[in-house]
mmCIF file of C-alpha atoms in Angstrom:
data_model
loop_
_atom_site.group_PDB
_atom_site.id
_atom_site.type_symbol
_atom_site.label_atom_id
_atom_site.label_comp_id
_atom_site.label_asym_id
_atom_site.label_seq_id
_atom_site.Cartn_x
_atom_site.Cartn_y
_atom_site.Cartn_z
ATOM 1 C CA MET Q 1 47.192 -7.052 63.148
ATOM 2 C CA THR Q 2 47.244 -3.950 60.880
ATOM 3 C CA SER Q 3 45.273 -1.041 61.523
ATOM 4 C CA VAL Q 4 44.211 1.441 58.817
ATOM 5 C CA SER Q 5 43.459 5.293 60.357
ATOM 6 C CA PRO Q 6 40.250 6.874 58.733
ATOM 7 C CA SER Q 7 42.762 9.506 57.090
ATOM 8 C CA SER Q 8 43.644 6.030 55.320
ATOM 9 C CA LEU Q 9 40.346 4.822 54.812
ATOM 10 C CA HIS Q 10 39.569 8.150 53.481
ATOM 11 C CA ARG Q 11 42.064 7.548 50.563
ATOM 12 C CA ILE Q 12 41.089 3.470 49.722
ATOM 13 C CA ILE Q 13 37.406 3.887 49.754
ATOM 14 C CA PRO Q 14 37.256 5.839 46.267
ATOM 15 C CA ILE Q 15 40.379 3.333 44.523
ATOM 16 C CA ILE Q 16 37.992 -0.206 45.564
ATOM 17 C CA PHE Q 17 34.504 2.123 44.457
ATOM 18 C CA SER Q 18 36.267 2.824 41.168
ATOM 19 C CA MET Q 19 37.063 -1.022 41.061
ATOM 20 C CA VAL Q 20 34.153 -2.125 41.548
ATOM 21 C CA LEU Q 21 32.429 0.065 38.913
ATOM 22 C CA VAL Q 22 35.076 -0.754 36.629
ATOM 23 C CA LEU Q 23 34.258 -4.663 37.091
ATOM 24 C CA ALA Q 24 30.968 -4.075 36.899
ATOM 25 C CA THR Q 25 31.208 -1.806 33.593
ATOM 26 C CA LEU Q 26 33.476 -5.275 32.142
ATOM 27 C CA VAL Q 27 30.585 -7.684 33.317
ATOM 28 C CA SER Q 28 27.662 -5.236 31.468
ATOM 29 C CA GLY Q 29 30.079 -4.941 28.188
ATOM 30 C CA CYS Q 30 30.370 -8.250 27.635
ATOM 31 C CA ARG Q 31 26.744 -9.751 28.886
ATOM 32 C CA GLU Q 32 25.513 -7.065 25.715
ATOM 33 C CA GLN Q 33 27.573 -8.150 23.410
ATOM 34 C CA SER Q 34 26.609 -11.494 24.382
ATOM 35 C CA GLU Q 35 23.172 -10.285 23.784
ATOM 36 C CA ALA Q 36 23.444 -8.658 20.587
ATOM 37 C CA LYS Q 37 25.693 -11.472 19.100
ATOM 38 C CA THR Q 38 23.119 -13.568 20.456
ATOM 39 C CA LYS Q 39 20.420 -11.301 18.977
ATOM 40 C CA GLU Q 40 22.214 -10.839 15.611
ATOM 41 C CA LYS Q 41 22.171 -14.453 15.226
ATOM 42 C CA THR Q 42 18.944 -15.130 15.365
ATOM 43 C CA ALA Q 43 18.449 -11.820 12.990
ATOM 44 C CA THR Q 44 20.186 -14.896 11.107
ATOM 45 C CA VAL Q 45 18.694 -17.520 10.901
ATOM 46 C CA LYS Q 46 15.848 -15.748 9.888
ATOM 47 C CA MET Q 47 16.823 -14.507 7.264
ATOM 48 C CA ASP Q 48 17.727 -17.958 5.894
ATOM 49 C CA ARG Q 49 14.740 -18.229 4.926
ATOM 50 C CA PRO Q 50 12.039 -15.614 3.284
ATOM 51 C CA VAL Q 51 9.175 -14.900 4.595
ATOM 52 C CA LYS Q 52 5.586 -13.439 4.573
ATOM 53 C CA LEU Q 53 3.621 -10.677 5.328
ATOM 54 C CA VAL Q 54 0.998 -11.536 8.096
ATOM 55 C CA ILE Q 55 -2.801 -9.971 7.276
ATOM 56 C CA PRO Q 56 -3.930 -9.211 10.992
ATOM 57 C CA LYS Q 57 -7.092 -11.017 12.301
ATOM 58 C CA ASN Q 58 -7.382 -8.236 15.081
ATOM 59 C CA GLY Q 59 -6.904 -5.420 14.131
ATOM 60 C CA ALA Q 60 -5.603 -3.233 10.653
ATOM 61 C CA TYR Q 61 -2.601 -2.163 9.153
ATOM 62 C CA THR Q 62 -0.923 1.967 8.746
ATOM 63 C CA GLY Q 63 -0.713 3.148 5.924
ATOM 64 C CA ALA Q 64 -0.630 6.507 3.285
ATOM 65 C CA TYR Q 65 0.965 7.840 0.302
ATOM 66 C CA VAL Q 66 2.534 10.791 0.771
ATOM 67 C CA ASP Q 67 3.056 14.204 -0.106
ATOM 68 C CA PHE Q 68 6.050 13.297 -2.003
ATOM 69 C CA GLY Q 69 5.851 16.194 -4.138
ATOM 70 C CA GLU Q 70 6.117 15.934 -8.388
ATOM 71 C CA GLY Q 71 4.607 12.654 -9.287
ATOM 72 C CA GLU Q 72 3.449 9.634 -7.428
ATOM 73 C CA ALA Q 73 6.880 7.794 -7.363
ATOM 74 C CA GLN Q 74 9.224 9.888 -5.533
ATOM 75 C CA VAL Q 75 9.298 8.803 -1.778
ATOM 76 C CA THR Q 76 11.997 10.336 0.437
ATOM 77 C CA TYR Q 77 12.723 9.222 3.965
ATOM 78 C CA ASP Q 78 12.231 12.860 5.132
ATOM 79 C CA ALA Q 79 8.438 12.859 4.355
ATOM 80 C CA LEU Q 80 7.666 9.118 5.648
ATOM 81 C CA THR Q 81 9.200 10.471 8.943
ATOM 82 C CA GLY Q 82 7.277 13.911 8.201
ATOM 83 C CA PHE Q 83 3.984 12.305 8.313
ATOM 84 C CA GLU Q 84 5.135 10.042 11.369
ATOM 85 C CA GLN Q 85 5.429 13.091 13.873
ATOM 86 C CA LEU Q 86 2.419 14.787 12.034
ATOM 87 C CA THR Q 87 0.383 11.942 12.774
ATOM 88 C CA GLY Q 88 1.995 10.262 15.995
ATOM 89 C CA LYS Q 89 1.762 6.982 14.777
ATOM 90 C CA PRO Q 90 4.777 5.380 12.450
ATOM 91 C CA LEU Q 91 3.349 3.605 8.720
ATOM 92 C CA ALA Q 92 3.137 0.017 8.152
ATOM 93 C CA THR Q 93 2.831 0.286 4.710
ATOM 94 C CA VAL Q 94 3.638 3.105 1.712
ATOM 95 C CA ALA Q 95 1.827 3.184 -1.625
ATOM 96 C CA PHE Q 96 3.531 4.608 -4.713
ATOM 97 C CA GLY Q 97 3.261 4.629 -7.845
ATOM 98 C CA ASN Q 98 5.087 2.434 -10.636
ATOM 99 C CA PHE Q 99 4.524 3.623 -14.512
ATOM 100 C CA TRP Q 100 5.297 1.216 -17.129
ATOM 101 C CA GLY Q 101 6.735 4.631 -19.120
ATOM 102 C CA ASP Q 102 10.084 4.468 -16.864
ATOM 103 C CA GLN Q 103 10.987 0.616 -17.839
ATOM 104 C CA ALA Q 104 12.475 -0.101 -14.570
ATOM 105 C CA PHE Q 105 11.689 -1.618 -11.060
ATOM 106 C CA PRO Q 106 11.098 0.496 -8.499
ATOM 107 C CA GLU Q 107 14.918 -0.723 -7.020
ATOM 108 C CA LYS Q 108 15.664 2.150 -4.792
ATOM 109 C CA THR Q 109 11.804 3.417 -3.445
ATOM 110 C CA VAL Q 110 11.134 0.356 -2.259
ATOM 111 C CA ARG Q 111 14.461 -0.255 -0.092
ATOM 112 C CA ILE Q 112 13.728 2.984 1.474
ATOM 113 C CA ILE Q 113 10.599 1.835 2.827
ATOM 114 C CA SER Q 114 11.998 -1.162 3.914
ATOM 115 C CA GLY Q 115 14.881 0.918 5.993
ATOM 116 C CA TYR Q 116 12.083 3.397 7.123
ATOM 117 C CA GLY Q 117 10.656 -0.229 8.817
ATOM 118 C CA ALA Q 118 6.976 -0.559 5.879
ATOM 119 C CA VAL Q 119 5.758 -2.916 3.613
ATOM 120 C CA PRO Q 120 5.590 -0.729 0.174
ATOM 121 C CA LEU Q 121 2.541 -0.807 -2.200
ATOM 122 C CA ILE Q 122 3.208 -0.145 -5.435
ATOM 123 C CA PHE Q 123 0.421 0.872 -8.081
ATOM 124 C CA TRP Q 124 2.325 -0.740 -11.368
ATOM 125 C CA SER Q 125 0.705 1.031 -13.852
ATOM 126 C CA PRO Q 126 0.745 -0.257 -17.893
ATOM 127 C CA TRP Q 127 0.608 4.058 -18.432
ATOM 128 C CA ASP Q 128 2.779 5.769 -21.079
ATOM 129 C CA LYS Q 129 4.637 9.544 -20.323
ATOM 130 C CA PRO Q 130 3.364 11.970 -19.422
ATOM 131 C CA TYR Q 131 0.606 10.046 -17.262
ATOM 132 C CA GLU Q 132 -2.659 12.075 -18.454
ATOM 133 C CA GLU Q 133 -5.669 10.942 -17.532
ATOM 134 C CA ALA Q 134 -9.115 10.525 -19.423
ATOM 135 C CA LYS Q 135 -6.558 10.111 -23.162
ATOM 136 C CA GLY Q 136 -6.726 6.776 -23.679
ATOM 137 C CA PRO Q 137 -4.846 3.897 -24.719
ATOM 138 C CA ASP Q 138 -1.113 4.576 -25.484
ATOM 139 C CA ARG Q 139 2.241 1.891 -26.492
ATOM 140 C CA PHE Q 140 1.371 -0.249 -23.318
ATOM 141 C CA GLY Q 141 -2.278 -0.875 -24.690
ATOM 142 C CA LEU Q 142 -3.668 -4.406 -23.450
ATOM 143 C CA HIS Q 143 -3.597 -5.209 -26.756
ATOM 144 C CA GLU Q 144 0.032 -4.798 -26.664
ATOM 145 C CA ILE Q 145 0.651 -6.347 -23.555
ATOM 146 C CA LEU Q 146 -1.356 -10.048 -24.858
ATOM 147 C CA ALA Q 147 0.567 -9.656 -28.276
ATOM 148 C CA GLY Q 148 4.292 -9.600 -26.188
ATOM 149 C CA LYS Q 149 5.383 -6.729 -27.027
ATOM 150 C CA TRP Q 150 6.813 -6.147 -23.380
ATOM 151 C CA ASP Q 151 7.513 -9.589 -22.033
ATOM 152 C CA GLY Q 152 11.362 -8.269 -21.833
ATOM 153 C CA TYR Q 153 10.132 -5.370 -19.687
ATOM 154 C CA ILE Q 154 7.714 -7.637 -17.147
ATOM 155 C CA ASP Q 155 10.616 -10.489 -16.722
ATOM 156 C CA ALA Q 156 12.965 -7.629 -16.088
ATOM 157 C CA TRP Q 157 11.185 -6.065 -13.448
ATOM 158 C CA ALA Q 158 9.575 -9.136 -12.236
ATOM 159 C CA ASP Q 159 13.593 -10.600 -11.571
ATOM 160 C CA SER Q 160 14.204 -7.502 -10.195
ATOM 161 C CA ALA Q 161 10.952 -8.384 -7.278
ATOM 162 C CA ARG Q 162 12.240 -10.975 -6.601
ATOM 163 C CA GLN Q 163 15.865 -10.007 -5.994
ATOM 164 C CA TYR Q 164 14.520 -7.987 -3.290
ATOM 165 C CA GLY Q 165 12.783 -10.779 -1.837
ATOM 166 C CA LYS Q 166 10.776 -8.877 1.249
ATOM 167 C CA PRO Q 167 7.514 -8.972 0.868
ATOM 168 C CA LEU Q 168 5.257 -6.479 -1.802
ATOM 169 C CA LEU Q 169 2.570 -5.448 -2.472
ATOM 170 C CA VAL Q 170 0.973 -4.756 -5.730
ATOM 171 C CA THR Q 171 -2.029 -3.988 -7.377
ATOM 172 C CA TRP Q 172 -1.893 -4.350 -11.858
ATOM 173 C CA GLY Q 173 -3.630 -1.418 -13.439
ATOM 174 C CA LEU Q 174 -5.619 -0.043 -10.796
ATOM 175 C CA GLU Q 175 -9.427 1.638 -10.975
ATOM 176 C CA MET Q 176 -9.931 -0.586 -14.547
ATOM 177 C CA ASN Q 177 -14.075 0.962 -13.468
ATOM 178 C CA GLY Q 178 -13.780 3.814 -14.421
ATOM 179 C CA THR Q 179 -12.468 6.267 -17.367
ATOM 180 C CA TRP Q 180 -9.579 7.623 -16.247
ATOM 181 C CA PHE Q 181 -7.003 5.395 -16.935
ATOM 182 C CA PRO Q 182 -5.438 4.709 -20.375
ATOM 183 C CA TRP Q 183 -6.318 0.317 -19.014
ATOM 184 C CA SER Q 184 -10.045 0.582 -18.895
ATOM 185 C CA GLY Q 185 -12.830 -1.232 -20.282
ATOM 186 C CA CYS Q 186 -14.486 1.503 -21.810
ATOM 187 C CA PHE Q 187 -11.624 2.300 -24.286
ATOM 188 C CA TYR Q 188 -11.340 -1.638 -25.154
ATOM 189 C CA GLY Q 189 -14.952 -2.359 -26.753
ATOM 190 C CA GLY Q 190 -16.477 -1.725 -23.691
ATOM 191 C CA ASN Q 191 -20.025 -3.067 -23.372
ATOM 192 C CA LYS Q 192 -20.171 -5.201 -26.240
ATOM 193 C CA VAL Q 193 -21.181 -8.933 -25.296
ATOM 194 C CA ILE Q 194 -18.876 -11.405 -27.087
ATOM 195 C CA GLY Q 195 -20.006 -14.227 -25.422
ATOM 196 C CA HIS Q 196 -21.901 -16.188 -22.380
ATOM 197 C CA LYS Q 197 -20.675 -17.690 -18.865
ATOM 198 C CA ASP Q 198 -22.823 -19.668 -16.655
ATOM 199 C CA GLY Q 199 -25.818 -17.809 -18.287
ATOM 200 C CA HIS Q 200 -24.536 -13.790 -17.614
ATOM 201 C CA PRO Q 201 -23.068 -11.846 -20.503
ATOM 202 C CA LEU Q 202 -19.183 -11.523 -21.087
ATOM 203 C CA TYR Q 203 -18.354 -7.603 -22.227
ATOM 204 C CA GLU Q 204 -15.226 -7.411 -24.578
ATOM 205 C CA GLY Q 205 -13.665 -4.465 -21.929
ATOM 206 C CA PRO Q 206 -13.554 -6.231 -18.764
ATOM 207 C CA GLU Q 207 -12.507 -9.388 -20.316
ATOM 208 C CA LEU Q 208 -9.900 -7.891 -22.175
ATOM 209 C CA TYR Q 209 -8.161 -6.561 -19.292
ATOM 210 C CA LYS Q 210 -8.778 -9.848 -16.927
ATOM 211 C CA GLN Q 211 -6.584 -11.482 -19.153
ATOM 212 C CA ALA Q 212 -3.817 -8.513 -19.429
ATOM 213 C CA TYR Q 213 -4.025 -8.790 -15.634
ATOM 214 C CA ARG Q 214 -3.795 -12.737 -15.857
ATOM 215 C CA TYR Q 215 -1.260 -12.759 -18.834
ATOM 216 C CA VAL Q 216 1.156 -10.159 -16.381
ATOM 217 C CA VAL Q 217 0.955 -12.131 -13.107
ATOM 218 C CA ASP Q 218 1.841 -15.471 -14.771
ATOM 219 C CA ARG Q 219 4.784 -13.673 -16.337
ATOM 220 C CA VAL Q 220 5.938 -12.357 -12.850
ATOM 221 C CA ARG Q 221 5.032 -16.252 -11.082
ATOM 222 C CA ALA Q 222 7.448 -17.707 -14.218
ATOM 223 C CA LYS Q 223 10.093 -15.859 -12.472
ATOM 224 C CA LYS Q 224 9.893 -16.723 -9.650
ATOM 225 C CA ALA Q 225 8.480 -13.792 -7.443
ATOM 226 C CA THR Q 226 6.837 -15.476 -4.866
ATOM 227 C CA ASN Q 227 7.203 -12.401 -2.265
ATOM 228 C CA ILE Q 228 4.173 -10.611 -4.361
ATOM 229 C CA LEU Q 229 0.772 -10.299 -3.160
ATOM 230 C CA TRP Q 230 -1.535 -8.845 -6.057
ATOM 231 C CA GLY Q 231 -4.259 -7.072 -5.325
ATOM 232 C CA PHE Q 232 -6.930 -6.101 -7.433
ATOM 233 C CA HIS Q 233 -8.207 -2.952 -7.400
ATOM 234 C CA ALA Q 234 -11.420 -1.219 -7.969
ATOM 235 C CA ASN Q 235 -12.862 2.282 -7.450
ATOM 236 C CA ASN Q 236 -15.747 2.771 -5.119
ATOM 237 C CA TYR Q 237 -18.215 3.150 -7.553
ATOM 238 C CA SER Q 238 -17.192 2.426 -11.193
ATOM 239 C CA SER Q 239 -17.967 5.093 -13.932
ATOM 240 C CA PRO Q 240 -20.240 4.759 -16.314
ATOM 241 C CA ARG Q 241 -22.194 3.121 -13.388
ATOM 242 C CA SER Q 242 -24.146 0.396 -15.907
ATOM 243 C CA ALA Q 243 -24.246 -3.006 -15.416
ATOM 244 C CA TRP Q 244 -21.236 -4.220 -17.830
ATOM 245 C CA ASN Q 245 -18.598 -1.992 -16.028
ATOM 246 C CA ARG Q 246 -19.234 -3.598 -12.108
ATOM 247 C CA MET Q 247 -15.994 -4.420 -10.342
ATOM 248 C CA ASN Q 248 -17.365 -8.100 -10.624
ATOM 249 C CA SER Q 249 -16.933 -7.770 -14.199
ATOM 250 C CA TYR Q 250 -13.199 -7.216 -13.946
ATOM 251 C CA TYR Q 251 -12.484 -9.561 -11.301
ATOM 252 C CA PRO Q 252 -9.596 -12.108 -13.255
ATOM 253 C CA GLY Q 253 -10.073 -14.969 -10.415
ATOM 254 C CA PRO Q 254 -9.432 -16.015 -6.564
ATOM 255 C CA ASN Q 255 -6.436 -17.496 -8.307
ATOM 256 C CA TYR Q 256 -4.742 -14.426 -9.321
ATOM 257 C CA VAL Q 257 -5.925 -12.218 -6.456
ATOM 258 C CA ASP Q 258 -4.390 -11.678 -3.215
ATOM 259 C CA TRP Q 259 -6.693 -9.204 -1.779
ATOM 260 C CA LEU Q 260 -9.235 -7.205 -2.435
ATOM 261 C CA GLY Q 261 -9.030 -3.232 -2.790
ATOM 262 C CA LEU Q 262 -10.761 -0.052 -3.452
ATOM 263 C CA SER Q 263 -10.290 3.446 -3.724
ATOM 264 C CA VAL Q 264 -12.977 5.264 -1.366
ATOM 265 C CA TYR Q 265 -12.938 9.249 -1.697
ATOM 266 C CA GLY Q 266 -15.062 11.940 -0.508
ATOM 267 C CA LYS Q 267 -15.550 15.634 -2.138
ATOM 268 C CA MET Q 268 -12.385 16.207 -3.562
ATOM 269 C CA SER Q 269 -13.033 19.161 -5.817
ATOM 270 C CA LYS Q 270 -15.111 21.805 -5.799
ATOM 271 C CA SER Q 271 -17.748 20.829 -8.380
ATOM 272 C CA GLU Q 272 -18.780 17.631 -6.554
ATOM 273 C CA GLY Q 273 -20.691 17.495 -3.455
ATOM 274 C CA TRP Q 274 -21.009 16.442 -0.125
ATOM 275 C CA ALA Q 275 -20.915 12.740 1.484
ATOM 276 C CA ASP Q 276 -20.255 11.368 4.381
ATOM 277 C CA PHE Q 277 -17.945 7.927 4.931
ATOM 278 C CA ASP Q 278 -20.297 5.219 4.886
ATOM 279 C CA SER Q 279 -22.058 6.399 2.025
ATOM 280 C CA MET Q 280 -18.900 6.230 0.173
ATOM 281 C CA MET Q 281 -17.881 3.001 1.301
ATOM 282 C CA ALA Q 282 -21.152 1.395 2.395
ATOM 283 C CA GLU Q 283 -22.463 -0.712 -1.386
ATOM 284 C CA PRO Q 284 -18.681 -1.034 -2.812
ATOM 285 C CA TYR Q 285 -17.467 -2.680 0.298
ATOM 286 C CA ALA Q 286 -20.897 -5.653 -0.028
ATOM 287 C CA ASP Q 287 -19.998 -5.819 -3.497
ATOM 288 C CA ILE Q 288 -16.367 -6.194 -3.606
ATOM 289 C CA CYS Q 289 -16.428 -8.617 -0.134
ATOM 290 C CA LYS Q 290 -19.227 -10.652 -2.588
ATOM 291 C CA LEU Q 291 -15.870 -11.367 -4.591
ATOM 292 C CA ASP Q 292 -14.198 -14.164 -2.203
ATOM 293 C CA PRO Q 293 -15.785 -14.477 0.793
ATOM 294 C CA ASN Q 294 -11.988 -15.395 2.672
ATOM 295 C CA LYS Q 295 -9.313 -12.156 0.998
ATOM 296 C CA PRO Q 296 -8.403 -9.664 2.783
ATOM 297 C CA VAL Q 297 -9.817 -6.192 2.002
ATOM 298 C CA PHE Q 298 -8.088 -3.172 1.775
ATOM 299 C CA LEU Q 299 -8.441 0.586 1.742
ATOM 300 C CA ALA Q 300 -5.626 0.730 -1.031
ATOM 301 C CA GLU Q 301 -6.738 4.294 -1.020
ATOM 302 C CA TRP Q 302 -8.966 6.962 0.914
ATOM 303 C CA GLY Q 303 -9.069 10.533 2.242
ATOM 304 C CA VAL Q 304 -11.525 13.577 1.810
ATOM 305 C CA GLY Q 305 -10.500 17.153 0.474
ATOM 306 C CA GLU Q 306 -10.844 20.121 2.764
ATOM 307 C CA PHE Q 307 -13.863 21.879 0.884
ATOM 308 C CA PRO Q 308 -16.350 24.116 3.813
ATOM 309 C CA PRO Q 309 -18.503 23.580 5.108
ATOM 310 C CA GLY Q 310 -18.129 20.333 4.705
ATOM 311 C CA ASN Q 311 -17.155 18.492 7.107
ATOM 312 C CA LYS Q 312 -13.950 16.737 6.670
ATOM 313 C CA ALA Q 313 -12.841 15.890 10.464
ATOM 314 C CA GLY Q 314 -16.449 14.320 10.224
ATOM 315 C CA PHE Q 315 -15.358 12.071 7.355
ATOM 316 C CA ILE Q 316 -12.037 11.015 8.776
ATOM 317 C CA ALA Q 317 -13.915 10.387 12.553
ATOM 318 C CA GLU Q 318 -16.487 8.020 10.727
ATOM 319 C CA ALA Q 319 -14.239 6.132 8.957
ATOM 320 C CA PHE Q 320 -12.214 5.288 12.395
ATOM 321 C CA SER Q 321 -14.792 4.603 13.772
ATOM 322 C CA LEU Q 322 -16.741 2.581 10.937
ATOM 323 C CA MET Q 323 -13.689 0.346 9.617
ATOM 324 C CA PRO Q 324 -13.497 -1.901 13.304
ATOM 325 C CA SER Q 325 -17.112 -2.296 13.530
ATOM 326 C CA LYS Q 326 -19.056 -2.078 10.535
ATOM 327 C CA TYR Q 327 -16.222 -2.946 7.503
ATOM 328 C CA PRO Q 328 -14.050 -5.560 9.388
ATOM 329 C CA ARG Q 329 -12.306 -7.357 6.426
ATOM 330 C CA VAL Q 330 -10.517 -3.629 6.330
ATOM 331 C CA LYS Q 331 -6.793 -4.885 6.344
ATOM 332 C CA VAL Q 332 -4.863 -2.129 5.599
ATOM 333 C CA ALA Q 333 -5.691 1.184 5.354
ATOM 334 C CA VAL Q 334 -4.052 4.087 3.538
ATOM 335 C CA PHE Q 335 -4.727 7.253 3.896
ATOM 336 C CA TRP Q 336 -4.261 10.074 0.749
ATOM 337 C CA HIS Q 337 -1.737 12.636 1.829
ATOM 338 C CA GLU Q 338 -1.516 14.701 -0.503
ATOM 339 C CA ARG Q 339 -2.796 18.605 -2.100
ATOM 340 C CA TRP Q 340 -3.037 19.521 -5.834
ATOM 341 C CA GLU Q 341 -3.672 22.487 -8.046
ATOM 342 C CA ASN Q 342 -6.706 21.834 -10.576
ATOM 343 C CA LYS Q 343 -6.506 22.945 -13.677
ATOM 344 C CA ASP Q 344 -9.095 26.267 -13.203
ATOM 345 C CA GLY Q 345 -7.041 27.337 -10.180
ATOM 346 C CA SER Q 346 -8.756 25.454 -7.353
ATOM 347 C CA TYR Q 347 -6.804 23.641 -5.118
ATOM 348 C CA SER Q 348 -7.890 19.613 -3.711
ATOM 349 C CA ASN Q 349 -6.088 19.738 -0.290
ATOM 350 C CA LEU Q 350 -6.298 16.108 0.848
ATOM 351 C CA ARG Q 351 -3.832 16.076 3.011
ATOM 352 C CA VAL Q 352 -4.964 15.280 7.159
ATOM 353 C CA ASN Q 353 -2.981 18.468 7.726
ATOM 354 C CA SER Q 354 -4.905 20.438 6.018
ATOM 355 C CA SER Q 355 -7.129 21.993 8.877
ATOM 356 C CA PRO Q 356 -6.107 21.622 12.766
ATOM 357 C CA GLU Q 357 -9.718 19.855 12.566
ATOM 358 C CA ALA Q 358 -8.590 17.550 10.495
ATOM 359 C CA LEU Q 359 -5.701 16.921 11.815
ATOM 360 C CA GLU Q 360 -7.097 15.959 15.109
ATOM 361 C CA ALA Q 361 -9.353 13.891 14.289
ATOM 362 C CA TYR Q 362 -6.588 11.439 11.931
ATOM 363 C CA ARG Q 363 -4.385 11.791 15.171
ATOM 364 C CA THR Q 364 -7.903 10.403 17.267
ATOM 365 C CA GLY Q 365 -8.154 7.664 15.051
ATOM 366 C CA ILE Q 366 -4.797 6.541 14.047
ATOM 367 C CA ALA Q 367 -4.099 6.855 17.912
ATOM 368 C CA SER Q 368 -6.419 2.951 18.876
ATOM 369 C CA PRO Q 369 -4.575 0.269 19.221
ATOM 370 C CA TYR Q 370 -7.319 -1.552 16.501
ATOM 371 C CA TRP Q 371 -4.393 0.101 13.731
ATOM 372 C CA ILE Q 372 -1.131 -1.494 14.030
ATOM 373 C CA ASP Q 373 1.261 0.552 12.999
ATOM 374 C CA ARG Q 374 4.426 -2.025 12.522
ATOM 375 C CA PRO Q 375 4.197 -4.872 9.876
ATOM 376 C CA GLN Q 376 4.486 -8.687 11.002
ATOM 377 C CA PHE Q 377 6.015 -11.821 9.490
ATOM 378 C CA GLU Q 378 6.395 -14.972 9.022
ATOM 379 C CA GLN Q 379 8.538 -17.203 7.862
ATOM 380 C CA LYS Q 380 7.624 -19.308 4.882
ATOM 381 C CA ASP Q 381 7.615 -23.189 4.218
ATOM 382 C CA SER Q 382 10.884 -24.423 2.644
ATOM 383 C CA GLY Q 383 9.439 -26.530 0.480
ATOM 384 C CA PRO Q 384 10.252 -29.707 -0.431
#
């Protein structure tokens, strides 16, 4: 039997310990590599079939339009991560504008949003440059669309949407029940009665809008862009507030709509009076829910300016308080985080951080687990 001296032990023990560490590291590395390969294989399997966006039964998705600078189409990754850091929670939905005057599907933009981890919400607007409100119809007028003048563009856009492949939320011709966009019913015959259905008058302006909406959706669907969830997006209160111009007059029907959208703003300019969230939401929410008992409701746009002594923080806090209880069909809420200069030199500051109080109200409200900060997906059936 060979004995080992204490001095030899001091030299041998560190060597043995090092060998054990190396062996453990190798085993751990093999295990991690195996797990990584398994995860990669699982992810590949999941991507073999298209996925669809899950509308949550409990809770709602976070969302925002972030102030990207000039225009509504210039989405940047830095702006999205900056908003997340500001508010303390990621975005599940990111909204932006895509105008027909650009004549292109927003490929780069949707990939930025997807890379960030959110679902794009596209406001697809038949609008020509310079995108000025209240100027009336332009070359993308409803009559021109229905005459087939823009079929090539619609088809190419649809092809690109299909090739993108991932879920898209799209609203076409938003806030049609106002007077500011060139596709609004007021520019197309307005309240002129052109017939009756089920004992109710049919008005020329809304009827033409419905025809154009269906025409565009039909062409996109013909290109097999089945990854799109179509939204009907109305302003909360119609302008003018006449029977012919109510949102139900414009509804294109359940076969053309996957979700019901509302724009709900508080005070946005110094000339307007102050109003709380509930007074801006209650009646329009009831009206849009009547259009369909089952479709989810989106706050496709919501926000309020900083106009003391109006309580912006209170407006935001009330919204977060009431949506889970009084407005449970709201499944996405897109806050309009923007500041702009008005023609009279005044500013409308709708950003969540327009004041410390407003930011704290938003951060507190969105921190609730009710607000889901990553989109959920499930695999579509592959079909026969």
